[in-house]
mmCIF file of C-alpha atoms in Angstrom:
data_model
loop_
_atom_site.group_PDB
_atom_site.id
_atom_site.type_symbol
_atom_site.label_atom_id
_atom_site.label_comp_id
_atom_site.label_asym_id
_atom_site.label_seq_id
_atom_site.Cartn_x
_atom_site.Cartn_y
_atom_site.Cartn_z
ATOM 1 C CA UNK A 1 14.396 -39.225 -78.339
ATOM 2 C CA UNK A 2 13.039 -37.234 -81.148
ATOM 3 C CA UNK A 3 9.480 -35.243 -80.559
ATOM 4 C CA UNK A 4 7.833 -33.018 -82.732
ATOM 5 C CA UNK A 5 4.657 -30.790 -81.244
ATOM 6 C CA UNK A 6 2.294 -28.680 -83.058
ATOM 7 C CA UNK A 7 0.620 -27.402 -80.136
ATOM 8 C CA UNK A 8 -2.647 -26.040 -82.880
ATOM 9 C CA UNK A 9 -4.979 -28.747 -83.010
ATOM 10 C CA UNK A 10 -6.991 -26.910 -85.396
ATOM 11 C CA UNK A 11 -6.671 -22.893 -86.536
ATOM 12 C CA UNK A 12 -10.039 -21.316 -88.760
ATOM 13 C CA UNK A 13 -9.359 -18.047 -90.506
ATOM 14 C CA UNK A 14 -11.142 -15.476 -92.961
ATOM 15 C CA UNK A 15 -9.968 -15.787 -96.394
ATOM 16 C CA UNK A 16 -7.153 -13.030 -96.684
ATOM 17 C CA UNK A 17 -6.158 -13.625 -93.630
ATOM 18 C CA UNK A 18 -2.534 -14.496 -92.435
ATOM 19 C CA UNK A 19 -1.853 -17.647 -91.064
ATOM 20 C CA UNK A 20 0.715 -19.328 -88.505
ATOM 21 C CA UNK A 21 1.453 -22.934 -88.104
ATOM 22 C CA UNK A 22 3.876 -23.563 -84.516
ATOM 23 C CA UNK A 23 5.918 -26.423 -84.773
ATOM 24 C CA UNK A 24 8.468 -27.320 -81.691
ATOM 25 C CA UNK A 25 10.750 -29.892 -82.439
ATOM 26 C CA UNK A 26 13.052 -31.675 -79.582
ATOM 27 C CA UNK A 27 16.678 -33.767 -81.319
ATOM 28 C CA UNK A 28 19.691 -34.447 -79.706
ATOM 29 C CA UNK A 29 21.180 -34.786 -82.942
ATOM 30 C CA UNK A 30 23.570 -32.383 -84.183
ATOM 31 C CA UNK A 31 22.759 -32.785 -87.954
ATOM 32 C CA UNK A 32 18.864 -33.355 -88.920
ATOM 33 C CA UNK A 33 16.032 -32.114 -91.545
ATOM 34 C CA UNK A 34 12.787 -30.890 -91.111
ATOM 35 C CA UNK A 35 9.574 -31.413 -93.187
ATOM 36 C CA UNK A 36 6.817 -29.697 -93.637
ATOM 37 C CA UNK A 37 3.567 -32.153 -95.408
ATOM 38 C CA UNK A 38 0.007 -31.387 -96.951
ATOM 39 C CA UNK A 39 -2.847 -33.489 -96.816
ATOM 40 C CA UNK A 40 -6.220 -31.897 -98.082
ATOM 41 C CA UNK A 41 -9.509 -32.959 -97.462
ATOM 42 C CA UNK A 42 -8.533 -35.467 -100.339
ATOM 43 C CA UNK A 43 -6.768 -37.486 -98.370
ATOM 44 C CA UNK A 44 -3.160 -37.424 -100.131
ATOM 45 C CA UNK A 45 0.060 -36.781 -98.329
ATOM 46 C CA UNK A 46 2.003 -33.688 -100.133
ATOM 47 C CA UNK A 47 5.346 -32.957 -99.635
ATOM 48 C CA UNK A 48 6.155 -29.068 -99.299
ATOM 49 C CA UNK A 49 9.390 -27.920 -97.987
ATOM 50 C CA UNK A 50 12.649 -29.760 -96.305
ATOM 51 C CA UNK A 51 15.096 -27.803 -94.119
ATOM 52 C CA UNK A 52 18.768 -28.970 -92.906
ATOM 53 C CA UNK A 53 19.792 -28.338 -89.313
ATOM 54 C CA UNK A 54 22.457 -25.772 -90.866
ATOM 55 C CA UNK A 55 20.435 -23.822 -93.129
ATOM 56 C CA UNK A 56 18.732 -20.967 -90.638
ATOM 57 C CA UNK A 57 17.719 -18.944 -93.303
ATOM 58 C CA UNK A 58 13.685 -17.913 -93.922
ATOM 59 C CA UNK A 59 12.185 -19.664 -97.124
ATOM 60 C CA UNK A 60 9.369 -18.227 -99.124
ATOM 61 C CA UNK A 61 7.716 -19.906 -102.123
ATOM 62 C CA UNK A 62 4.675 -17.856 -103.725
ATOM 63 C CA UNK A 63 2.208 -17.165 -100.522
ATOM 64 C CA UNK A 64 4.245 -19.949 -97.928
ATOM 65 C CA UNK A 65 6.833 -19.185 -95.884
ATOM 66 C CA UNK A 66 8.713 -21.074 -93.226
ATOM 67 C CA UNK A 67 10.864 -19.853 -90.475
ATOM 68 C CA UNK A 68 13.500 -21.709 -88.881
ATOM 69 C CA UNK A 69 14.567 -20.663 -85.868
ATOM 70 C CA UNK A 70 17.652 -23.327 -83.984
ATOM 71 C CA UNK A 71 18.025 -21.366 -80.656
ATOM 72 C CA UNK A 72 13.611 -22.004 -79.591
ATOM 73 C CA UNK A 73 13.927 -25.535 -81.582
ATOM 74 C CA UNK A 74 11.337 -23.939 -83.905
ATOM 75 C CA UNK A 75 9.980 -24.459 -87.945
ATOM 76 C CA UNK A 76 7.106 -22.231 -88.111
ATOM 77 C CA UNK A 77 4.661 -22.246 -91.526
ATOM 78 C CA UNK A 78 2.910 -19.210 -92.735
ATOM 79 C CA UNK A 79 0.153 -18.772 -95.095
ATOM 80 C CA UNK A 80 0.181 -15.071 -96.205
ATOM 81 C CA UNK A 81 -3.467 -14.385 -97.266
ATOM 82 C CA UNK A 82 -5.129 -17.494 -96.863
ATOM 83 C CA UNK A 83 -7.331 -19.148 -99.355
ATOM 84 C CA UNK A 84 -10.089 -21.648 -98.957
ATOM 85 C CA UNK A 85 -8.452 -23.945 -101.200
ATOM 86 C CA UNK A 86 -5.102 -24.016 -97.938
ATOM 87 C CA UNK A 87 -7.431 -25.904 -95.765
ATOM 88 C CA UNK A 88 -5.866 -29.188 -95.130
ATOM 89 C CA UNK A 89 -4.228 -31.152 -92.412
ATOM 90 C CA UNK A 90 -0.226 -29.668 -91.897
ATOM 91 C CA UNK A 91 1.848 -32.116 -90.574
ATOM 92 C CA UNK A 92 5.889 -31.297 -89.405
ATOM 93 C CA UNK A 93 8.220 -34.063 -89.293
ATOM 94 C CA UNK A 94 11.592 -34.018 -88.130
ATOM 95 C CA UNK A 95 14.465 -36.634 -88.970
ATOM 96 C CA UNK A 96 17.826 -37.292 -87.353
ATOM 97 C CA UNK A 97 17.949 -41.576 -87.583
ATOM 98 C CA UNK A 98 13.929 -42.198 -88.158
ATOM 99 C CA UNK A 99 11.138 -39.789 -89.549
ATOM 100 C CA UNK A 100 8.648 -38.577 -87.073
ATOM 101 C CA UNK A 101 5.519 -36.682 -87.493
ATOM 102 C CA UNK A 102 4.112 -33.973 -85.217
ATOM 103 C CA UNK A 103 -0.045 -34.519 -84.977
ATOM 104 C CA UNK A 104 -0.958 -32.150 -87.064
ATOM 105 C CA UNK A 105 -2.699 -28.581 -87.208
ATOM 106 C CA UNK A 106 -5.869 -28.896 -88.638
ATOM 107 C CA UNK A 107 -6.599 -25.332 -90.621
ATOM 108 C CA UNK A 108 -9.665 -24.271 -91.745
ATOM 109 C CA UNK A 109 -10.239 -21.256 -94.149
ATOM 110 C CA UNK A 110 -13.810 -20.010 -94.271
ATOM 111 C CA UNK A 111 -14.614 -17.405 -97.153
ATOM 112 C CA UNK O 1 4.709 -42.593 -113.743
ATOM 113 C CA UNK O 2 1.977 -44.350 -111.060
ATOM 114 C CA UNK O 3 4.025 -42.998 -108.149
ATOM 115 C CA UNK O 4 3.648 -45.172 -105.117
ATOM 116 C CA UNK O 5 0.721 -47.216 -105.336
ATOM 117 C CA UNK O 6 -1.402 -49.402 -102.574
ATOM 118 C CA UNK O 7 -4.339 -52.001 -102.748
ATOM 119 C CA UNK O 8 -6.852 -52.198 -101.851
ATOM 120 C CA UNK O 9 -8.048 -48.635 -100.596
ATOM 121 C CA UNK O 10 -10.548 -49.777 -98.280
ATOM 122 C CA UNK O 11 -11.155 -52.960 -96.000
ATOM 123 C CA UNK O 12 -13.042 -54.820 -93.321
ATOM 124 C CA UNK O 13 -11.818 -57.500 -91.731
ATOM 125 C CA UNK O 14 -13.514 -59.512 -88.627
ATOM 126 C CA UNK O 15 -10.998 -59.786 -85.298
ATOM 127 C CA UNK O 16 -8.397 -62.400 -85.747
ATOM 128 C CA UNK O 17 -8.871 -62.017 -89.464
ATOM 129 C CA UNK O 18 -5.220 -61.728 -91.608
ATOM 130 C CA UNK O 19 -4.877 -59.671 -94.554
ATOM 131 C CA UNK O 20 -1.888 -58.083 -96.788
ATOM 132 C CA UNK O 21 -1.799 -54.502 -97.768
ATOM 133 C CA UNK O 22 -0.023 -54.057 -100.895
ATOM 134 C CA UNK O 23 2.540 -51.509 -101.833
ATOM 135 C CA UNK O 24 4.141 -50.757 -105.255
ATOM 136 C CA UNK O 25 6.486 -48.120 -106.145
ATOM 137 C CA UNK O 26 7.892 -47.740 -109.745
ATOM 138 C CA UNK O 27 10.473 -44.547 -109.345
ATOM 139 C CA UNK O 28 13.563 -47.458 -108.145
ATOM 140 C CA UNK O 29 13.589 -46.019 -104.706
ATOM 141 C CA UNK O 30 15.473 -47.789 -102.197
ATOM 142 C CA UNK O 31 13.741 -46.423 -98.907
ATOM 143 C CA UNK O 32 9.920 -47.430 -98.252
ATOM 144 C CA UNK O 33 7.772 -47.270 -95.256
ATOM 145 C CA UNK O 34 4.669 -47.658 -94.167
ATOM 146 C CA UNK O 35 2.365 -45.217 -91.379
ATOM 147 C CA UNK O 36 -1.091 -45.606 -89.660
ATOM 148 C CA UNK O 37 -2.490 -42.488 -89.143
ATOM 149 C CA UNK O 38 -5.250 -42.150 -86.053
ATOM 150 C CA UNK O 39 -6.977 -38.921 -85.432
ATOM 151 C CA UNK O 40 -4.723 -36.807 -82.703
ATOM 152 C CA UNK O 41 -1.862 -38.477 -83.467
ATOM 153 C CA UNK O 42 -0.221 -37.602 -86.522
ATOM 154 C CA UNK O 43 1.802 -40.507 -88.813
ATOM 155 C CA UNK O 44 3.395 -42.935 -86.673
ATOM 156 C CA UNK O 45 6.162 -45.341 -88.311
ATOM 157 C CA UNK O 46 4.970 -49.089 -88.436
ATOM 158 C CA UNK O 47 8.137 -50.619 -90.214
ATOM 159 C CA UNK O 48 10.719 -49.425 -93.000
ATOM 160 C CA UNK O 49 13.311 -50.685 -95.603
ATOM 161 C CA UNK O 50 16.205 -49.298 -96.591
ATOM 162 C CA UNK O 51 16.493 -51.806 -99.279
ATOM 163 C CA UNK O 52 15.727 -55.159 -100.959
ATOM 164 C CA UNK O 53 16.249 -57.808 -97.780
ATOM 165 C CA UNK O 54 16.368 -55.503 -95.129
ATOM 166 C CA UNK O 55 13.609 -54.123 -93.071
ATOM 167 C CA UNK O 56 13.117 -52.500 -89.610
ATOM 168 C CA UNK O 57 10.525 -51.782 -86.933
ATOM 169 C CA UNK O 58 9.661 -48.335 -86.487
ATOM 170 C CA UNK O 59 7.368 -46.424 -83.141
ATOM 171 C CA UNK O 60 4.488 -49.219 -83.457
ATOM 172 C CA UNK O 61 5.320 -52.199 -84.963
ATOM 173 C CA UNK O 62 4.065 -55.035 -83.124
ATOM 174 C CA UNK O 63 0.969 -56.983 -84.784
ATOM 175 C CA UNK O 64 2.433 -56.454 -88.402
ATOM 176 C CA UNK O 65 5.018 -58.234 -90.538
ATOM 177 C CA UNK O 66 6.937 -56.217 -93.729
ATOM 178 C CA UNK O 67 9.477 -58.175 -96.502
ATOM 179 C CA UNK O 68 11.012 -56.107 -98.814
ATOM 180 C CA UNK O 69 12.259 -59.180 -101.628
ATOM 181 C CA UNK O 70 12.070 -56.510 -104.877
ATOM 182 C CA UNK O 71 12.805 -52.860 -104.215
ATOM 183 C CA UNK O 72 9.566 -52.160 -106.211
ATOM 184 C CA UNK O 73 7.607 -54.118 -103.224
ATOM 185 C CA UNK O 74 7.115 -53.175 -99.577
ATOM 186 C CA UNK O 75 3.815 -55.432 -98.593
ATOM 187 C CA UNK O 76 2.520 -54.812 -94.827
ATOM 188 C CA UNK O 77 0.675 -57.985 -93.232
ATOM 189 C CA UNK O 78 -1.760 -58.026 -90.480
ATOM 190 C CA UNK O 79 -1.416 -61.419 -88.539
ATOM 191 C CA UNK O 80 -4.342 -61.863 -86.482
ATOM 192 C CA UNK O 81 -6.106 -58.154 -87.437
ATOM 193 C CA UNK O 82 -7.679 -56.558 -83.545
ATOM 194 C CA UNK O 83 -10.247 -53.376 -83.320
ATOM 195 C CA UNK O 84 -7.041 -51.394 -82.548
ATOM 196 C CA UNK O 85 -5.522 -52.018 -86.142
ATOM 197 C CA UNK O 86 -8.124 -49.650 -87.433
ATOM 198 C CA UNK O 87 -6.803 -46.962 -89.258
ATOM 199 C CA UNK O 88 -5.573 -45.327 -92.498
ATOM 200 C CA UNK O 89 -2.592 -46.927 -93.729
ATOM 201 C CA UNK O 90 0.417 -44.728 -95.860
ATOM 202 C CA UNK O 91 2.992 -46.611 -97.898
ATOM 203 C CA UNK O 92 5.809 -43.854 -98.507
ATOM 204 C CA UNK O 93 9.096 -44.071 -100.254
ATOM 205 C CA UNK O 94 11.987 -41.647 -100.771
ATOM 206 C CA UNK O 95 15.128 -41.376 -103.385
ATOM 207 C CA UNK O 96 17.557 -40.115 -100.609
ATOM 208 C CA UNK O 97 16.724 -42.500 -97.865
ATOM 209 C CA UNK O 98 15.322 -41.076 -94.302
ATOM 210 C CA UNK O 99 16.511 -37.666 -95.541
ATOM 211 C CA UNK O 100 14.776 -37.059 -98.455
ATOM 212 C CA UNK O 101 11.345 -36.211 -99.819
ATOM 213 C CA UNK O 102 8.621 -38.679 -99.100
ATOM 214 C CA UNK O 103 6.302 -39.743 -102.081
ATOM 215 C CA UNK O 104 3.481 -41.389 -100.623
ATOM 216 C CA UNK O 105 0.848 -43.285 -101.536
ATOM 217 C CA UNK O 106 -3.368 -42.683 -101.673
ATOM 218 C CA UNK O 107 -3.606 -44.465 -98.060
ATOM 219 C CA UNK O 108 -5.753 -47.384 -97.140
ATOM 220 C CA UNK O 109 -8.877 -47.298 -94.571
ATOM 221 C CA UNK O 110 -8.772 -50.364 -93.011
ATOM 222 C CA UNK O 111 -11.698 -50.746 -90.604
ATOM 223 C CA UNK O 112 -11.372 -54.303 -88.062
ATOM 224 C CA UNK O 113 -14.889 -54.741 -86.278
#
């Protein structure tokens, strides 16, 4: 059975601060992707990144980074100095035959 | 291009009412699904298509019905709508299938009293 946890129900931070966003994922697959979603106070669904099972290797895109680690079944999310506009629902997903969403980490950035 | 798009965006229905949320995508992808999303509990997959005439059930699928006749299509019917049904519905489709980038819709708030 495929499980995804994000054990942060909901994280508030200072403006500037650095963020992290756990996600634990549990596959018995050998091949599978990882997602990482958006959804802002707006309401939309926004994709961000998408990691294979054989790519370990750190991803950073402008303040975001993501860390993928195989051997603790983890796909962590940072926010390097946080902005109000960041505060949004995260949701991590995980794939190996059907898509399945984690809860979600509900992040609030206060200025 | 419109993206995926659903109607209506909000609805109330009585108990035992039936209804049909519509979803419309106009990029020619073959996946679509659609989610309920609850407070606590993330998305959780209702039914999915990989395709014009097939469909699937996905974690909670009992009390709705999905055809896929067009690939365009991907409608998600309530039968007999129940207080438990209420929710905010996602249509989502994707290019490469369960692997790939979801594009989903604006959701619908569907509210059964």
């Amino acid at each position: 059975a495929q499980k995804v946890t994000q054990a942060q129900t909901e994280i508030s931070v200072v403006e500037k601060e650095d963020v992290t966003l756990d996600c634990v994922y549990e596959t018995r697959d050998t091949t599978y992707y990882l997602f990482w979603y958006k959804q802002p106070p707006s309401g939309e669904l926004v994709f961000l990144i998408r990691r294979n099972s054989f790519d370990e290797q750190n991803e950073i895109s402008g303040r975001y980074s993501w860390n993928f680690q195989k051997s603790t079944s983890s796909f962590n999310f940072t926010i390097t100095a946080s902005q109000v506009v960041d505060s949004a629902v995260y949701f991590c997903a995980l794939n190996g035959n059907k898509l399945v969403f984690g809860a979600g980490t509900i992040l609030r950035v206060k200025s | 291009n419109a993206g995926v798009t659903q109607t209506p965006k909000f609805q109330v229905l009585k108990t035992g009412q039936s209804m049909t949320l519509q979803c419309a995508q106009d990029m020619n992808h073959e996946y679509m699904s659609w989610y309920r999303q609850d407070p606590g509990m993330g998305l959780r997959l209702i039914h999915y298509s990989v395709g014009a005439g097939i469909t699937d059930q996905g974690e909670v699928p009992n009390g709705y019905n999905v055809s896929r006749s067009t690939t365009e299509d991907f409608p998600l019917r309530l039968l007999s709508a129940a207080p438990s049904q209420t929710s905010v519905y996602f249509c989502a489709s994707s290019y490469k299938g369960i692997l790939g980038e979801l594009f989903f819709g604006e959701g619908s708030r569907l509210t059964v009293l």
